[in-house]
Every structure is written in C-alpha cells, then in structure tokens.
Amino acid sequence: MKVSITKLIGVLCLAAAPAAMAQACPEKNVLYFQAFPPGGESDLSARHQQVVLKKKCPAIDTIIQYKAGAGGALMWTQMNQLPADGSNVVGINLPHIVFQPIEGQVQYKTGDITPAFWFHYTPDILVVHEQSPIKNFQDFVKAAKADPGKLSLGGSGSNSANHAAHERLNAAFGIKTIYVPFKGTGDMATAVLGQQVSGAMTYVPFAVNNKTKMRPLAVAMDKRHPLMPDVPTFKELGVDWVDGAYRGIGVPRGTSPEARKKVSDLWRALNVDPEMKELAANSGFELINVGVEEMEGFMKDKVKLYTEGAARLNFGAKK
C-alpha cells in the first residue's frame, strides 16, 4: 500500500508540474511600455526580457511600445491610465521617478508610481569619443579647468541619474562642464558618436556596446568592471562614488495585489534564468532582484537617499 501511495503521489506531482509552469506564464500577451526611445539601456533590457520570456512562455508575446518624452515623465504621467489587468507593464527608473517630482516640472508624484520589480542596476561612467585628445581622467580634469564651460557632456534626460552624476562630477573635482540632456541614451549616442558633444556622463552598457568608438575614463563602481579592467573607479580617483541608475517595471495603480505579485514573480523568474544572466553580463548590466516582498523597504531607502541627493544638487530650488 505504501508503494502504491508513493507512486500515486509521484504521478500526481508529474501531472501537476506542467500546470504549475503554465500558471507562471501570463494569460495573455504582455504590453511593455517604454518611457525612453529605442536604442538605450531600457530598450536593451526589455529586448533581453522579451527573448527569455518567449523561451519560458512560447504562447505569449511581449509587445514593446514606446512613449518617450520629458526624460521618461510623459509615460510615467500616463501609466495609471493603462488597463490595470496585470498584462500592462511600464519600464521605470530610479532616481528619475524621485528627482523629477522634486524638480517640479512633471505632472506625477513618486507615490503615483507602483513598482512591481527592480531587475538591474547600471553604474555611472564618464566617456569621451575614441578620437578625443583626452586620453585619461587626468587629461579630462586638466582640460575642464583650463577652459571652464567648454567641455559638454551628453546624458539621458534632465533631472535624471545622468544629470545628477554630471553635477556630482563637477562638484567633486572642482570643474565646470555643460550638461546636454537627450530624450534617452539612444538619441544621446548619435550626438556622442558624431562628436557633437565632448563626451557623455552615461551608463556602463553604453561604453560596453560602443567599446571600439568610446574611451571610458572613470566608472562609479566598488571595483573595476571586468569588461573594462583598465578603467579606474572614481574611488581610485579619490571620490567615494558608487552609483548609477536602477531599472524596473511598474504597473498601473489599480492593478490588484495578486496581479502585481504575479508580475513580480514572473520578472524574478526571468532574472534568474541563465540566459538572462549571460545577456546582462555581456551588456554591462548588474542584475538585482527586488520584488513586491522587498519593495517597501527598498523604496523607502531610495526615496530618502535621492531626496537628500536632490537637495545637495539644488533640484527644486526654484519652487
């Protein structure tokens, strides 16, 4: 009898396994809205997720749609108007969703955004064109001090992680460079590669994906990046600077807790997939896993950190 029961349990478990796997997949296609134009880090990460989700759930398509503008604020202002059915997700970014409302030129508040999962982090990096006469960070500082305001650095959006990093760069090293905001990294790349600006305060994936065209000068990491072992960290250059941008997905505010949890669990499953880990590593993304279980504490810490940072950078000083 014991053997029969054991066999029966085994059969039931095998029968239940496909159902459990199927249940983890969305019931219908995922509409994945991007707040930045094609070609940037947010788009690249969405394309990675699209590939891995298709492998895990062959019957489901991830339909990526773009609504770029105002450094992401156009999409984030409208995201709560999307159907709250669990199939609509929106790419979101930190510190953008904290900085922008503080600055005061957007129509949403940080509390209007409902994060479901934060999936990776991209460190800040300073780059110049490969043909630039600036060969290293010391050359950069020397050039900036010799002619204040002459060097211009592109970045993704106003009141964004790139903008904050640019202001931090100027303050930390006593220099004056000009920040030139673009709609997203994709648009910025055209200007940087065309040498319309002196360089960029951007993210590691941009440097990795353009390694034959860009010269990275310094990176905001604890240790040197394995794909760029010759590039010093800002810590090596005397500034305790480990920072960048976090990317995740949010859902419309009316999405049920159960549907939000399903989205969170699905993205966690994508993030731990070996193919995702390889794609991320090759592109310079640092994977993290912050789902609904960790969300309250994570957001509390980040809002405090970036609110303090915004005060130091005088964001919202005109209000």
PDB file of N, CA, C and O in Angstrom, residues 21 29 74 82 107 127 130-131 134 162 166 168 178 186 234 255 263 287 294 299 313:
ATOM      1  N   MET A  21       3.843  25.191 -14.206  1.00  0.00           N
ATOM      2  CA  MET A  21       4.669  26.004 -15.097  1.00  0.00           C
ATOM      3  C   MET A  21       3.803  26.894 -15.972  1.00  0.00           C
ATOM      4  O   MET A  21       4.110  28.056 -16.197  1.00  0.00           O
ATOM      5  N   ASN A  29      -0.919  38.238 -23.918  1.00  0.00           N
ATOM      6  CA  ASN A  29       0.300  38.946 -24.291  1.00  0.00           C
ATOM      7  C   ASN A  29       0.595  40.096 -23.321  1.00  0.00           C
ATOM      8  O   ASN A  29      -0.316  40.735 -22.800  1.00  0.00           O
ATOM      9  N   LEU A  74       6.702  61.638 -19.616  1.00  0.00           N
ATOM     10  CA  LEU A  74       5.482  61.541 -20.423  1.00  0.00           C
ATOM     11  C   LEU A  74       4.780  60.214 -20.169  1.00  0.00           C
ATOM     12  O   LEU A  74       3.568  60.173 -19.911  1.00  0.00           O
ATOM     13  N   LEU A  82      -3.499  53.226 -18.054  1.00  0.00           N
ATOM     14  CA  LEU A  82      -3.486  51.935 -18.739  1.00  0.00           C
ATOM     15  C   LEU A  82      -4.405  50.949 -18.029  1.00  0.00           C
ATOM     16  O   LEU A  82      -4.648  51.080 -16.824  1.00  0.00           O
ATOM     17  N   GLN A 107       3.977  66.083 -14.109  1.00  0.00           N
ATOM     18  CA  GLN A 107       2.592  66.006 -13.650  1.00  0.00           C
ATOM     19  C   GLN A 107       2.312  64.759 -12.819  1.00  0.00           C
ATOM     20  O   GLN A 107       1.158  64.369 -12.652  1.00  0.00           O
ATOM     21  N   VAL A 127      32.634  58.965 -20.370  1.00  0.00           N
ATOM     22  CA  VAL A 127      33.285  58.548 -21.616  1.00  0.00           C
ATOM     23  C   VAL A 127      33.521  59.749 -22.525  1.00  0.00           C
ATOM     24  O   VAL A 127      32.828  60.770 -22.430  1.00  0.00           O
ATOM     25  N   GLU A 130      36.501  58.061 -29.000  1.00  0.00           N
ATOM     26  CA  GLU A 130      37.793  57.390 -29.153  1.00  0.00           C
ATOM     27  C   GLU A 130      38.838  58.312 -29.787  1.00  0.00           C
ATOM     28  O   GLU A 130      40.042  58.179 -29.526  1.00  0.00           O
ATOM     29  N   GLN A 131      38.393  59.266 -30.618  1.00  0.00           N
ATOM     30  CA  GLN A 131      39.319  60.178 -31.283  1.00  0.00           C
ATOM     31  C   GLN A 131      39.596  61.439 -30.477  1.00  0.00           C
ATOM     32  O   GLN A 131      40.336  62.321 -30.929  1.00  0.00           O
ATOM     33  N   ILE A 134      41.571  63.811 -25.259  1.00  0.00           N
ATOM     34  CA  ILE A 134      41.566  63.456 -23.842  1.00  0.00           C
ATOM     35  C   ILE A 134      41.780  61.950 -23.721  1.00  0.00           C
ATOM     36  O   ILE A 134      40.943  61.154 -24.132  1.00  0.00           O
ATOM     37  N   ASN A 162      21.806  60.497 -14.954  1.00  0.00           N
ATOM     38  CA  ASN A 162      22.922  61.105 -15.683  1.00  0.00           C
ATOM     39  C   ASN A 162      23.126  62.559 -15.293  1.00  0.00           C
ATOM     40  O   ASN A 162      24.260  63.019 -15.129  1.00  0.00           O
ATOM     41  N   HIS A 166      26.386  64.127 -13.493  1.00  0.00           N
ATOM     42  CA  HIS A 166      27.130  65.238 -14.081  1.00  0.00           C
ATOM     43  C   HIS A 166      27.393  66.333 -13.050  1.00  0.00           C
ATOM     44  O   HIS A 166      28.518  66.843 -12.934  1.00  0.00           O
ATOM     45  N   ARG A 168      27.401  65.986  -9.871  1.00  0.00           N
ATOM     46  CA  ARG A 168      28.302  65.423  -8.870  1.00  0.00           C
ATOM     47  C   ARG A 168      29.750  65.466  -9.360  1.00  0.00           C
ATOM     48  O   ARG A 168      30.677  65.753  -8.591  1.00  0.00           O
ATOM     49  N   ILE A 178      29.385  71.393 -19.185  1.00  0.00           N
ATOM     50  CA  ILE A 178      27.990  71.666 -19.530  1.00  0.00           C
ATOM     51  C   ILE A 178      27.248  70.348 -19.765  1.00  0.00           C
ATOM     52  O   ILE A 178      27.729  69.475 -20.490  1.00  0.00           O
ATOM     53  N   GLY A 186      19.691  56.358 -26.548  1.00  0.00           N
ATOM     54  CA  GLY A 186      19.731  56.151 -27.990  1.00  0.00           C
ATOM     55  C   GLY A 186      19.959  57.449 -28.744  1.00  0.00           C
ATOM     56  O   GLY A 186      20.795  57.528 -29.655  1.00  0.00           O
ATOM     57  N   PHE A 234      35.967  55.790  -9.639  1.00  0.00           N
ATOM     58  CA  PHE A 234      36.037  57.105  -9.007  1.00  0.00           C
ATOM     59  C   PHE A 234      36.646  56.992  -7.607  1.00  0.00           C
ATOM     60  O   PHE A 234      37.308  57.921  -7.137  1.00  0.00           O
ATOM     61  N   THR A 255      -3.921  48.033 -10.424  1.00  0.00           N
ATOM     62  CA  THR A 255      -3.619  46.600 -10.545  1.00  0.00           C
ATOM     63  C   THR A 255      -3.771  45.923  -9.185  1.00  0.00           C
ATOM     64  O   THR A 255      -3.284  46.419  -8.172  1.00  0.00           O
ATOM     65  N   VAL A 263       3.216  39.477 -11.632  1.00  0.00           N
ATOM     66  CA  VAL A 263       4.194  40.183 -12.465  1.00  0.00           C
ATOM     67  C   VAL A 263       5.565  40.141 -11.803  1.00  0.00           C
ATOM     68  O   VAL A 263       6.584  39.867 -12.446  1.00  0.00           O
ATOM     69  N   LEU A 287      22.636  42.626 -12.372  1.00  0.00           N
ATOM     70  CA  LEU A 287      21.297  42.167 -12.018  1.00  0.00           C
ATOM     71  C   LEU A 287      21.043  42.277 -10.518  1.00  0.00           C
ATOM     72  O   LEU A 287      21.915  42.004  -9.697  1.00  0.00           O
ATOM     73  N   GLU A 294      10.205  42.760  -1.076  1.00  0.00           N
ATOM     74  CA  GLU A 294      11.242  43.679  -0.586  1.00  0.00           C
ATOM     75  C   GLU A 294      10.954  45.137  -0.921  1.00  0.00           C
ATOM     76  O   GLU A 294      11.716  46.029  -0.538  1.00  0.00           O
ATOM     77  N   MET A 299      12.148  50.942  -1.506  1.00  0.00           N
ATOM     78  CA  MET A 299      11.705  52.260  -1.951  1.00  0.00           C
ATOM     79  C   MET A 299      11.871  53.311  -0.852  1.00  0.00           C
ATOM     80  O   MET A 299      12.234  54.456  -1.129  1.00  0.00           O
ATOM     81  N   LEU A 313      21.932  68.881  -4.811  1.00  0.00           N
ATOM     82  CA  LEU A 313      22.072  69.335  -6.199  1.00  0.00           C
ATOM     83  C   LEU A 313      21.148  70.499  -6.526  1.00  0.00           C
ATOM     84  O   LEU A 313      21.066  70.943  -7.673  1.00  0.00           O
TER      85      LEU A 313
END
